[in-house]
PDB file of C-alpha atoms in Angstrom:
ATOM      1  CA  UNK Z 178       0.000   0.000   0.000  1.00 47.00           C
ATOM      2  CA  UNK Z 179       1.761   3.122  -1.226  1.00 52.00           C
ATOM      3  CA  UNK Z 180       1.467   6.260   0.878  1.00 70.00           C
ATOM      4  CA  UNK Z 181      -0.719   8.970  -0.617  1.00 77.00           C
ATOM      5  CA  UNK Z 182       1.157  12.156  -1.424  1.00 81.00           C
ATOM      6  CA  UNK Z 183      -0.512  15.197   0.141  1.00 91.00           C
ATOM      7  CA  UNK Z 184       0.388  18.558  -1.381  1.00 89.00           C
ATOM      8  CA  UNK Z 185       0.535  21.468   1.054  1.00 94.00           C
ATOM      9  CA  UNK Z 186       0.710  23.833  -1.917  1.00 94.00           C
ATOM     10  CA  UNK Z 187      -2.507  22.328  -3.270  1.00 93.00           C
ATOM     11  CA  UNK Z 188      -4.209  22.696   0.104  1.00 95.00           C
ATOM     12  CA  UNK Z 189      -3.126  26.315   0.512  1.00 95.00           C
ATOM     13  CA  UNK Z 190      -3.954  27.185  -3.088  1.00 95.00           C
ATOM     14  CA  UNK Z 191      -7.452  25.783  -2.670  1.00 96.00           C
ATOM     15  CA  UNK Z 192      -8.133  27.790   0.495  1.00 96.00           C
ATOM     16  CA  UNK Z 193      -8.127  24.814   2.862  1.00 97.00           C
ATOM     17  CA  UNK Z 194      -6.443  26.916   5.561  1.00 97.00           C
ATOM     18  CA  UNK Z 195      -9.333  29.338   6.089  1.00 96.00           C
ATOM     19  CA  UNK Z 196     -11.651  28.569   8.996  1.00 96.00           C
ATOM     20  CA  UNK Z 197     -14.789  30.377  10.098  1.00 94.00           C
ATOM     21  CA  UNK Z 198     -15.063  33.729  11.841  1.00 94.00           C
ATOM     22  CA  UNK Z 199     -13.326  33.661  15.203  1.00 93.00           C
ATOM     23  CA  UNK Z 200     -16.581  34.387  17.042  1.00 93.00           C
ATOM     24  CA  UNK Z 201     -18.050  31.127  15.679  1.00 92.00           C
ATOM     25  CA  UNK Z 202     -15.237  28.823  16.727  1.00 95.00           C
ATOM     26  CA  UNK Z 203     -15.324  25.704  18.856  1.00 96.00           C
ATOM     27  CA  UNK Z 204     -12.477  25.887  21.423  1.00 96.00           C
ATOM     28  CA  UNK Z 205     -11.872  22.152  20.943  1.00 96.00           C
ATOM     29  CA  UNK Z 206     -10.455  23.022  17.513  1.00 97.00           C
ATOM     30  CA  UNK Z 207      -7.773  25.238  19.047  1.00 95.00           C
ATOM     31  CA  UNK Z 208      -4.959  22.700  18.668  1.00 96.00           C
ATOM     32  CA  UNK Z 209      -5.429  22.649  14.883  1.00 97.00           C
ATOM     33  CA  UNK Z 210      -5.328  26.426  14.407  1.00 96.00           C
ATOM     34  CA  UNK Z 211      -2.317  28.548  13.490  1.00 94.00           C
ATOM     35  CA  UNK Z 212      -3.874  31.884  14.336  1.00 94.00           C
ATOM     36  CA  UNK Z 213      -6.328  34.366  12.896  1.00 93.00           C
ATOM     37  CA  UNK Z 214      -6.464  36.968  10.168  1.00 93.00           C
ATOM     38  CA  UNK Z 215      -9.099  39.681   9.771  1.00 94.00           C
ATOM     39  CA  UNK Z 216     -11.383  37.926  12.239  1.00 94.00           C
ATOM     40  CA  UNK Z 217     -11.082  34.530  10.538  1.00 95.00           C
ATOM     41  CA  UNK Z 218      -9.297  31.530  12.014  1.00 97.00           C
ATOM     42  CA  UNK Z 219      -6.422  30.029  10.028  1.00 97.00           C
ATOM     43  CA  UNK Z 220      -5.710  26.302  10.130  1.00 97.00           C
ATOM     44  CA  UNK Z 221      -2.204  24.991  10.703  1.00 97.00           C
ATOM     45  CA  UNK Z 222      -1.972  22.791   7.609  1.00 97.00           C
ATOM     46  CA  UNK Z 223       1.304  21.315   8.859  1.00 96.00           C
ATOM     47  CA  UNK Z 224      -0.894  19.578  11.444  1.00 97.00           C
ATOM     48  CA  UNK Z 225      -3.677  18.848   8.970  1.00 97.00           C
ATOM     49  CA  UNK Z 226      -1.417  17.036   6.478  1.00 96.00           C
ATOM     50  CA  UNK Z 227      -0.555  14.005   8.680  1.00 95.00           C
ATOM     51  CA  UNK Z 228      -4.197  13.736   9.746  1.00 97.00           C
ATOM     52  CA  UNK Z 229      -5.262  13.490   6.097  1.00 97.00           C
ATOM     53  CA  UNK Z 230      -2.605  10.814   5.604  1.00 96.00           C
ATOM     54  CA  UNK Z 231      -3.812   8.913   8.670  1.00 96.00           C
ATOM     55  CA  UNK Z 232      -7.427   9.038   7.473  1.00 97.00           C
ATOM     56  CA  UNK Z 233      -6.498   7.872   3.972  1.00 97.00           C
ATOM     57  CA  UNK Z 234      -4.300   5.071   5.347  1.00 96.00           C
ATOM     58  CA  UNK Z 235      -7.248   3.857   7.418  1.00 97.00           C
ATOM     59  CA  UNK Z 236      -9.493   4.103   4.361  1.00 97.00           C
ATOM     60  CA  UNK Z 237      -6.998   2.148   2.245  1.00 95.00           C
ATOM     61  CA  UNK Z 238      -6.632  -0.607   4.853  1.00 96.00           C
ATOM     62  CA  UNK Z 239     -10.392  -0.847   5.352  1.00 96.00           C
ATOM     63  CA  UNK Z 240     -11.069  -0.959   1.613  1.00 96.00           C
ATOM     64  CA  UNK Z 241      -8.568  -3.791   1.220  1.00 95.00           C
ATOM     65  CA  UNK Z 242     -10.520  -5.666   3.886  1.00 95.00           C
ATOM     66  CA  UNK Z 243     -13.727  -5.227   1.880  1.00 94.00           C
ATOM     67  CA  UNK Z 244     -15.313  -2.673   4.203  1.00 96.00           C
ATOM     68  CA  UNK Z 245     -18.255  -0.636   2.864  1.00 96.00           C
ATOM     69  CA  UNK Z 246     -17.771   3.140   2.638  1.00 97.00           C
ATOM     70  CA  UNK Z 247     -20.506   5.784   2.556  1.00 97.00           C
ATOM     71  CA  UNK Z 248     -19.627   9.340   1.488  1.00 98.00           C
ATOM     72  CA  UNK Z 249     -21.891  12.078   2.829  1.00 98.00           C
ATOM     73  CA  UNK Z 250     -21.820  15.611   1.440  1.00 97.00           C
ATOM     74  CA  UNK Z 251     -24.967  17.645   0.855  1.00 97.00           C
ATOM     75  CA  UNK Z 252     -23.625  21.157   0.329  1.00 96.00           C
ATOM     76  CA  UNK Z 253     -24.722  22.703  -2.950  1.00 95.00           C
ATOM     77  CA  UNK Z 254     -21.184  23.444  -4.138  1.00 95.00           C
ATOM     78  CA  UNK Z 255     -19.969  19.863  -3.661  1.00 96.00           C
ATOM     79  CA  UNK Z 256     -22.967  17.529  -4.075  1.00 95.00           C
ATOM     80  CA  UNK Z 257     -22.290  16.794  -7.770  1.00 96.00           C
ATOM     81  CA  UNK Z 258     -18.644  16.040  -6.997  1.00 97.00           C
ATOM     82  CA  UNK Z 259     -19.708  13.676  -4.205  1.00 97.00           C
ATOM     83  CA  UNK Z 260     -21.836  11.684  -6.655  1.00 96.00           C
ATOM     84  CA  UNK Z 261     -19.092  11.698  -9.305  1.00 96.00           C
ATOM     85  CA  UNK Z 262     -16.374  10.499  -6.929  1.00 96.00           C
ATOM     86  CA  UNK Z 263     -18.545   7.879  -5.242  1.00 96.00           C
ATOM     87  CA  UNK Z 264     -19.658   6.413  -8.564  1.00 95.00           C
ATOM     88  CA  UNK Z 265     -16.069   6.387  -9.812  1.00 94.00           C
ATOM     89  CA  UNK Z 266     -14.887   4.585  -6.676  1.00 95.00           C
ATOM     90  CA  UNK Z 267     -17.894   2.280  -6.558  1.00 94.00           C
ATOM     91  CA  UNK Z 268     -19.047   3.316  -3.094  1.00 96.00           C
ATOM     92  CA  UNK Z 269     -22.362   4.511  -1.694  1.00 96.00           C
ATOM     93  CA  UNK Z 270     -23.152   8.167  -1.154  1.00 97.00           C
ATOM     94  CA  UNK Z 271     -25.708  10.661   0.109  1.00 97.00           C
ATOM     95  CA  UNK Z 272     -25.652  14.101  -1.506  1.00 96.00           C
ATOM     96  CA  UNK Z 273     -29.198  15.188  -0.719  1.00 94.00           C
ATOM     97  CA  UNK Z 274     -30.653  15.731   2.739  1.00 91.00           C
ATOM     98  CA  UNK Z 275     -29.595  13.063   5.241  1.00 95.00           C
ATOM     99  CA  UNK Z 276     -32.650  10.996   6.077  1.00 91.00           C
ATOM    100  CA  UNK Z 277     -32.828  10.111   9.750  1.00 91.00           C
ATOM    101  CA  UNK Z 278     -32.471   6.376  10.256  1.00 92.00           C
ATOM    102  CA  UNK Z 279     -30.213   5.773   7.255  1.00 93.00           C
ATOM    103  CA  UNK Z 280     -27.857   4.069   9.708  1.00 95.00           C
ATOM    104  CA  UNK Z 281     -29.895   3.648  12.890  1.00 94.00           C
ATOM    105  CA  UNK Z 282     -32.979   2.238  11.134  1.00 93.00           C
ATOM    106  CA  UNK Z 283     -31.557   0.744   7.954  1.00 93.00           C
ATOM    107  CA  UNK Z 284     -34.388  -1.780   7.550  1.00 93.00           C
ATOM    108  CA  UNK Z 285     -36.785   1.087   6.801  1.00 92.00           C
ATOM    109  CA  UNK Z 286     -34.329   2.514   4.272  1.00 92.00           C
ATOM    110  CA  UNK Z 287     -34.105  -0.889   2.570  1.00 92.00           C
ATOM    111  CA  UNK Z 288     -37.893  -1.008   2.300  1.00 92.00           C
ATOM    112  CA  UNK Z 289     -37.892   2.380   0.574  1.00 91.00           C
ATOM    113  CA  UNK Z 290     -35.164   1.208  -1.816  1.00 91.00           C
ATOM    114  CA  UNK Z 291     -37.114  -1.975  -2.579  1.00 93.00           C
ATOM    115  CA  UNK Z 292     -40.214   0.112  -3.284  1.00 92.00           C
ATOM    116  CA  UNK Z 293     -38.214   2.316  -5.662  1.00 92.00           C
ATOM    117  CA  UNK Z 294     -36.732  -0.648  -7.532  1.00 93.00           C
ATOM    118  CA  UNK Z 295     -40.133  -2.324  -7.823  1.00 94.00           C
ATOM    119  CA  UNK Z 296     -41.701   0.847  -9.224  1.00 93.00           C
ATOM    120  CA  UNK Z 297     -38.853   1.256 -11.735  1.00 92.00           C
ATOM    121  CA  UNK Z 298     -39.260  -2.354 -12.829  1.00 94.00           C
ATOM    122  CA  UNK Z 299     -43.009  -1.945 -13.213  1.00 93.00           C
ATOM    123  CA  UNK Z 300     -42.494   1.204 -15.264  1.00 90.00           C
ATOM    124  CA  UNK Z 301     -39.993  -0.463 -17.608  1.00 91.00           C
ATOM    125  CA  UNK Z 302     -42.139  -3.571 -18.158  1.00 92.00           C
ATOM    126  CA  UNK Z 303     -45.272  -1.591 -18.962  1.00 91.00           C
ATOM    127  CA  UNK Z 304     -47.134  -2.693 -15.833  1.00 91.00           C
ATOM    128  CA  UNK Z 305     -48.376   0.871 -15.367  1.00 89.00           C
ATOM    129  CA  UNK Z 306     -49.763   1.141 -18.912  1.00 91.00           C
ATOM    130  CA  UNK Z 307     -53.229   0.343 -17.585  1.00 90.00           C
ATOM    131  CA  UNK Z 308     -53.078   3.449 -15.388  1.00 92.00           C
ATOM    132  CA  UNK Z 309     -54.288   6.871 -16.512  1.00 92.00           C
ATOM    133  CA  UNK Z 310     -51.828   9.405 -17.874  1.00 91.00           C
ATOM    134  CA  UNK Z 311     -52.133  11.460 -14.688  1.00 94.00           C
ATOM    135  CA  UNK Z 312     -51.565   8.407 -12.476  1.00 93.00           C
ATOM    136  CA  UNK Z 313     -48.482   7.425 -14.473  1.00 92.00           C
ATOM    137  CA  UNK Z 314     -47.144  10.971 -14.160  1.00 94.00           C
ATOM    138  CA  UNK Z 315     -47.542  10.843 -10.370  1.00 95.00           C
ATOM    139  CA  UNK Z 316     -45.811   7.459 -10.250  1.00 93.00           C
ATOM    140  CA  UNK Z 317     -42.965   8.774 -12.380  1.00 93.00           C
ATOM    141  CA  UNK Z 318     -42.547  11.759 -10.057  1.00 94.00           C
ATOM    142  CA  UNK Z 319     -42.430   9.422  -7.064  1.00 94.00           C
ATOM    143  CA  UNK Z 320     -39.720   7.332  -8.733  1.00 93.00           C
ATOM    144  CA  UNK Z 321     -37.686  10.484  -9.387  1.00 93.00           C
ATOM    145  CA  UNK Z 322     -38.115  11.562  -5.754  1.00 92.00           C
ATOM    146  CA  UNK Z 323     -37.056   8.174  -4.406  1.00 92.00           C
ATOM    147  CA  UNK Z 324     -34.072   8.021  -6.760  1.00 92.00           C
ATOM    148  CA  UNK Z 325     -33.001  11.475  -5.596  1.00 91.00           C
ATOM    149  CA  UNK Z 326     -32.833  10.406  -1.957  1.00 91.00           C
ATOM    150  CA  UNK Z 327     -31.987   6.708  -2.202  1.00 93.00           C
ATOM    151  CA  UNK Z 328     -30.175   6.326  -5.526  1.00 92.00           C
ATOM    152  CA  UNK Z 329     -26.758   6.672  -3.916  1.00 95.00           C
ATOM    153  CA  UNK Z 330     -27.376   3.974  -1.304  1.00 94.00           C
ATOM    154  CA  UNK Z 331     -29.401   1.477  -3.338  1.00 92.00           C
ATOM    155  CA  UNK Z 332     -26.493  -0.990  -3.522  1.00 89.00           C
ATOM    156  CA  UNK Z 333     -26.003  -1.046   0.249  1.00 91.00           C
ATOM    157  CA  UNK Z 334     -26.991  -4.420   1.690  1.00 89.00           C
ATOM    158  CA  UNK Z 335     -26.426  -3.292   5.266  1.00 92.00           C
ATOM    159  CA  UNK Z 336     -25.187  -0.332   7.255  1.00 95.00           C
ATOM    160  CA  UNK Z 337     -21.834   1.050   6.060  1.00 96.00           C
ATOM    161  CA  UNK Z 338     -18.598   0.175   7.838  1.00 97.00           C
ATOM    162  CA  UNK Z 339     -17.140   3.676   7.430  1.00 98.00           C
ATOM    163  CA  UNK Z 340     -18.763   7.096   7.111  1.00 98.00           C
ATOM    164  CA  UNK Z 341     -16.847   9.857   5.309  1.00 98.00           C
ATOM    165  CA  UNK Z 342     -18.439  13.232   6.088  1.00 98.00           C
ATOM    166  CA  UNK Z 343     -18.018  16.681   4.587  1.00 97.00           C
ATOM    167  CA  UNK Z 344     -18.968  19.288   7.225  1.00 96.00           C
ATOM    168  CA  UNK Z 345     -19.453  17.309  10.415  1.00 97.00           C
ATOM    169  CA  UNK Z 346     -21.374  20.143  12.081  1.00 96.00           C
ATOM    170  CA  UNK Z 347     -23.948  20.335   9.294  1.00 97.00           C
ATOM    171  CA  UNK Z 348     -24.231  16.537   9.224  1.00 97.00           C
ATOM    172  CA  UNK Z 349     -24.252  16.096  13.009  1.00 97.00           C
ATOM    173  CA  UNK Z 350     -27.337  13.845  12.901  1.00 97.00           C
ATOM    174  CA  UNK Z 351     -25.526  11.378  10.639  1.00 97.00           C
ATOM    175  CA  UNK Z 352     -22.424  11.530  12.834  1.00 98.00           C
ATOM    176  CA  UNK Z 353     -24.523  10.735  15.912  1.00 97.00           C
ATOM    177  CA  UNK Z 354     -26.103   7.758  14.139  1.00 97.00           C
ATOM    178  CA  UNK Z 355     -22.656   6.455  13.186  1.00 97.00           C
ATOM    179  CA  UNK Z 356     -21.348   6.999  16.720  1.00 97.00           C
ATOM    180  CA  UNK Z 357     -24.338   5.085  18.077  1.00 96.00           C
ATOM    181  CA  UNK Z 358     -23.511   2.087  15.875  1.00 96.00           C
ATOM    182  CA  UNK Z 359     -19.742   2.325  16.552  1.00 97.00           C
ATOM    183  CA  UNK Z 360     -19.086   3.090  12.877  1.00 98.00           C
ATOM    184  CA  UNK Z 361     -15.767   4.930  12.372  1.00 98.00           C
ATOM    185  CA  UNK Z 362     -16.223   8.457  11.033  1.00 98.00           C
ATOM    186  CA  UNK Z 363     -13.730  10.267   8.825  1.00 98.00           C
ATOM    187  CA  UNK Z 364     -14.777  13.888   8.785  1.00 98.00           C
ATOM    188  CA  UNK Z 365     -13.764  17.280   7.452  1.00 98.00           C
ATOM    189  CA  UNK Z 366     -14.042  19.473  10.533  1.00 98.00           C
ATOM    190  CA  UNK Z 367     -14.021  23.252  10.296  1.00 97.00           C
ATOM    191  CA  UNK Z 368     -13.154  25.604  13.147  1.00 97.00           C
ATOM    192  CA  UNK Z 369     -16.765  25.626  14.404  1.00 97.00           C
ATOM    193  CA  UNK Z 370     -17.091  21.832  14.721  1.00 97.00           C
ATOM    194  CA  UNK Z 371     -16.618  19.319  17.541  1.00 96.00           C
ATOM    195  CA  UNK Z 372     -13.706  16.999  16.665  1.00 97.00           C
ATOM    196  CA  UNK Z 373     -14.421  14.689  19.616  1.00 96.00           C
ATOM    197  CA  UNK Z 374     -17.236  12.997  17.673  1.00 96.00           C
ATOM    198  CA  UNK Z 375     -14.921  12.151  14.772  1.00 98.00           C
ATOM    199  CA  UNK Z 376     -12.564   9.162  14.744  1.00 98.00           C
ATOM    200  CA  UNK Z 377     -10.389  10.556  11.953  1.00 98.00           C
ATOM    201  CA  UNK Z 378     -10.755  14.355  11.884  1.00 98.00           C
ATOM    202  CA  UNK Z 379      -9.441  16.364   8.928  1.00 98.00           C
ATOM    203  CA  UNK Z 380      -9.252  19.971  10.189  1.00 98.00           C
ATOM    204  CA  UNK Z 381      -9.728  22.357   7.270  1.00 98.00           C
ATOM    205  CA  UNK Z 382     -12.146  24.618   5.429  1.00 97.00           C
ATOM    206  CA  UNK Z 383     -15.394  22.743   4.771  1.00 96.00           C
ATOM    207  CA  UNK Z 384     -16.807  25.357   2.371  1.00 95.00           C
ATOM    208  CA  UNK Z 385     -14.087  25.838  -0.266  1.00 96.00           C
ATOM    209  CA  UNK Z 386     -15.062  23.798  -3.332  1.00 96.00           C
ATOM    210  CA  UNK Z 387     -11.516  23.305  -4.624  1.00 96.00           C
ATOM    211  CA  UNK Z 388     -10.258  22.106  -1.249  1.00 97.00           C
ATOM    212  CA  UNK Z 389     -13.126  19.644  -0.883  1.00 97.00           C
ATOM    213  CA  UNK Z 390     -12.684  18.407  -4.453  1.00 97.00           C
ATOM    214  CA  UNK Z 391      -8.992  17.808  -3.770  1.00 96.00           C
ATOM    215  CA  UNK Z 392      -9.788  15.641  -0.735  1.00 97.00           C
ATOM    216  CA  UNK Z 393     -12.574  13.784  -2.533  1.00 97.00           C
ATOM    217  CA  UNK Z 394     -10.269  12.990  -5.455  1.00 96.00           C
ATOM    218  CA  UNK Z 395      -7.771  11.546  -2.970  1.00 96.00           C
ATOM    219  CA  UNK Z 396     -10.532   9.434  -1.426  1.00 96.00           C
ATOM    220  CA  UNK Z 397     -11.536   8.102  -4.851  1.00 96.00           C
ATOM    221  CA  UNK Z 398      -7.906   7.305  -5.686  1.00 95.00           C
ATOM    222  CA  UNK Z 399      -7.291   5.450  -2.426  1.00 95.00           C
ATOM    223  CA  UNK Z 400     -10.509   3.426  -2.595  1.00 96.00           C
ATOM    224  CA  UNK Z 401     -10.058   2.535  -6.271  1.00 95.00           C
ATOM    225  CA  UNK Z 402      -6.437   1.456  -5.806  1.00 93.00           C
ATOM    226  CA  UNK Z 403      -7.185  -0.731  -2.794  1.00 92.00           C
ATOM    227  CA  UNK Z 404     -10.446  -2.364  -3.813  1.00 84.00           C
ATOM    228  CA  UNK Z 405     -10.112  -6.105  -4.267  1.00 65.00           C
ATOM    229  CA  UNK Z 406      -6.467  -5.677  -3.408  1.00 55.00           C
TER     230      UNK Z 406
END
């Protein structure tokens, strides 16, 4: 397993070092901060770099062992990239609103996925041809809605083994579900987040698109290289 090369220049150039306004900070993030500039906290990327490496090493090892990964990122500026990277790496993802119970009540999620797949099958085989045009339109809209929320997790046969989260504060409900099931969480934690809930914290800007894309590309690379390895 080759070590992933992390570029500090790439991180700085993408704005990974900018945190939130100092008045919004979580004191638990203090150890990861270099200082502040114009009322904004600045991350110490010298400390962030080995934490990214540690998280990716864990991801590589887990992928080699056949563990199931779920990527969660619902922010507007990154949701398309989340889907792209997850599909490329062949892992599950959520890039729309996190639905409560996705981990803690997975049986209900599976029922919704089964309903979606059954409706899609019925649509493709012409089963709904006997329905009125309006009824078929409503069914089609329901399929689209279900695909939007469950399309990224439809291949999951059980709860994921690892949760990778972009913006752990925003996705705190998902983090709590993972914590409750003892599922390791790799998370991008900004200066306003609580790192104690995250097994493998990556302290950096969780809003900058380029920085998030850089990390997601690394995740895809690591998972792809270590799958079936």
